[in-house]
Amino acid sequence: MSDEIHEHCGIALIRLLKPLNYYKEKYGTYYYGIHKLYLLMEKQHNRGQDGAGVAGIKFDMPPGSSVIHRVRSASSNALEEIFGKINHRLADIQKSKPQKAQDDEWLKKNVPFLCELLLGHVRYGTYGKGGLEYCHPLKRQNNWLTKNLVIAGNFNLTNVDELFQKLIDLGQHPREKSDTITILEKIGHFLDRQNEKLFGKYKGEGHTNTEISALIAENLDLKEILFNASKRWDGGYTIAGLLGHGDSFVLRDPNGIRPAFYYHDDEIVVATSERPAIQTGFNVPAEQIKELKPGHALIVKRDKTVSEVEVIKPGEKKSCSFERIYFSRGNDKDIYKERKSLGRILTPTILKAINYDIENTVFSFIPNTAEVAFLGMVEEVEHYLDKAKENELDKIESKNDKAKLHKLLAMHPRVEKIALKDTKLRTFITNDINRNDKAAHVYDTTYGVVRSGIDTLVTVDDSIVRGTTLKQSIFRILDRLGPKKIIVVSSAPQIRYPDCYGIDMAKLSDLVAFQAVVALIKESFKENLLDEVYEKAKAMDELPREQAVNLVKQIYDLFTPAQISHKITELLRPDDIKAEVEIIYQSVEGLHEAIPDHKGDWYFTGNYPTPGGNKVVNRSFMNFMEGKNVRAY
């Protein structure tokens, strides 16, 4: 994605099922768990670079000992900082106490992150908020082990205001109105209630307080706690949690919007936001890794019982298709095939746009995340050429016409690496004028491969959201090469609606597709429609979210995708470039053909999977009409 857009977060949970000395004997280290956690987080660093955090729970510690350990960082190199601190402590022990470094009981008592249960988190802040206090994992502490709660997640809720009021009605005094605090306190409330319920039960049966603590730990019903906490949540979420006595869970939303995968054997249970992290970290085939079902929780009890249970009745599965197009790493076997299919499906439209003149066309991609779709496109161009060569061979009268044969067989797509991102350009340039100048030089280009005034240049992007980088940088950079025409191909359809489930594209007015349709409305003298939709949206905003429908669809229905694409091209083409410009988008039908099993397409179609999504898009439109540059949730 040439525009800088962030996905919310990534999680990594590890539960060791064997004693520490088992891992020392088999893998040569007591620190097997923390080493694997680092690997899982590093393999998901694409999911968050605004901060990171690690928490661990130690089992069977005597009273007065620390049970929960946590370290977080909001620095640009958060993973290095966090694990640097952890590793420094380990190295210091090995150097200063070499004999103790081989004593698993001493290590267990004295080394902070030598834990049986570990949780890691990498963060992007969709609200733009930074700082250590916004980094997960978050913790809710109590002297009762079974009331201690640590959570980290990849989520966004659309109805935080409603849930915040519910907490107040319960008698709580939340310190902040955010979905993170809301989720922590909601789960914590029902965790407290079940503790108190069980305490009363066992006290009535005549057990001592010490016995009761063990009985509560054994009989806590995480399914019931999670059901009661989440039954009014509206949004997309994967939430991982640790309890102080050793239970843990991963909960996924009922529409499966946010991803979650897990694997377990007799040594370990591990859960992550992306499947390849587990494959790489533990050298297991994809077939042995399970996707957590929508509305279900992976629950790992202190006694090592592992189960996947239904918590909330699943709705229609609407897994985020942007995970497949862009956010998740492309080395997942299914994602790789899907991205190639996105490029393949676009190829007939591309060939038509270049008038089938492959000889005078250069094919490339910007940025690197578009490379797999580009490969699919190139393969399909090759298939087209193979058929064309067969047809031409039939026309050659003499097999001795070597010149024609040679030219025919030599035909192939001209594939070049045209643009390279200059990662050395930093944001020390602060004023707006210089920022624009910096944006114009974010990418450098390869000279000498495009014939000036002759060649068409086709570049594949995975998606176009705001189009800012295209307008301010990419078109100008490519124009320096002197192409006759520049065609930018988006492997995703037009992004028409804001996201409210964790992707950083929350404002309708930021989307270039919306800007284009508004421009078309004004040119058509149909601005009264904007006012009509605005009045309907204001009236609907007073209704319960369950009654909301997406009113913004009416605006797009006036024009065809081709008309909107043409207007987007006009809006994004800089006035000072010479080349003709065309922007081609994937169709929604093509998206569904390429990615049939991940149907979350609300940013393209406006078909939100939860009622809160419809309420958010209408509020976002109201903000646009009222000139408010704020989020709608």
XYZ file of C-alpha atoms in Angstrom, residues 49-51 73-75 123-135 176:
20
model
C 5.576 -0.705 15.288
C 4.143 1.925 17.649
C 5.017 -0.141 20.691
C 8.052 -0.041 25.314
C 6.656 2.720 23.100
C 9.940 3.306 21.274
C 0.853 -2.359 18.532
C -0.305 0.139 15.984
C -2.504 2.833 17.449
C -5.567 3.427 15.272
C -6.512 6.387 17.420
C -3.124 7.997 16.893
C -2.446 7.849 20.629
C 1.049 6.923 21.689
C 2.920 6.433 24.904
C 3.628 3.597 27.276
C 0.185 3.655 28.901
C -1.407 2.634 25.577
C 0.861 -0.370 25.082
C -10.642 6.301 30.684
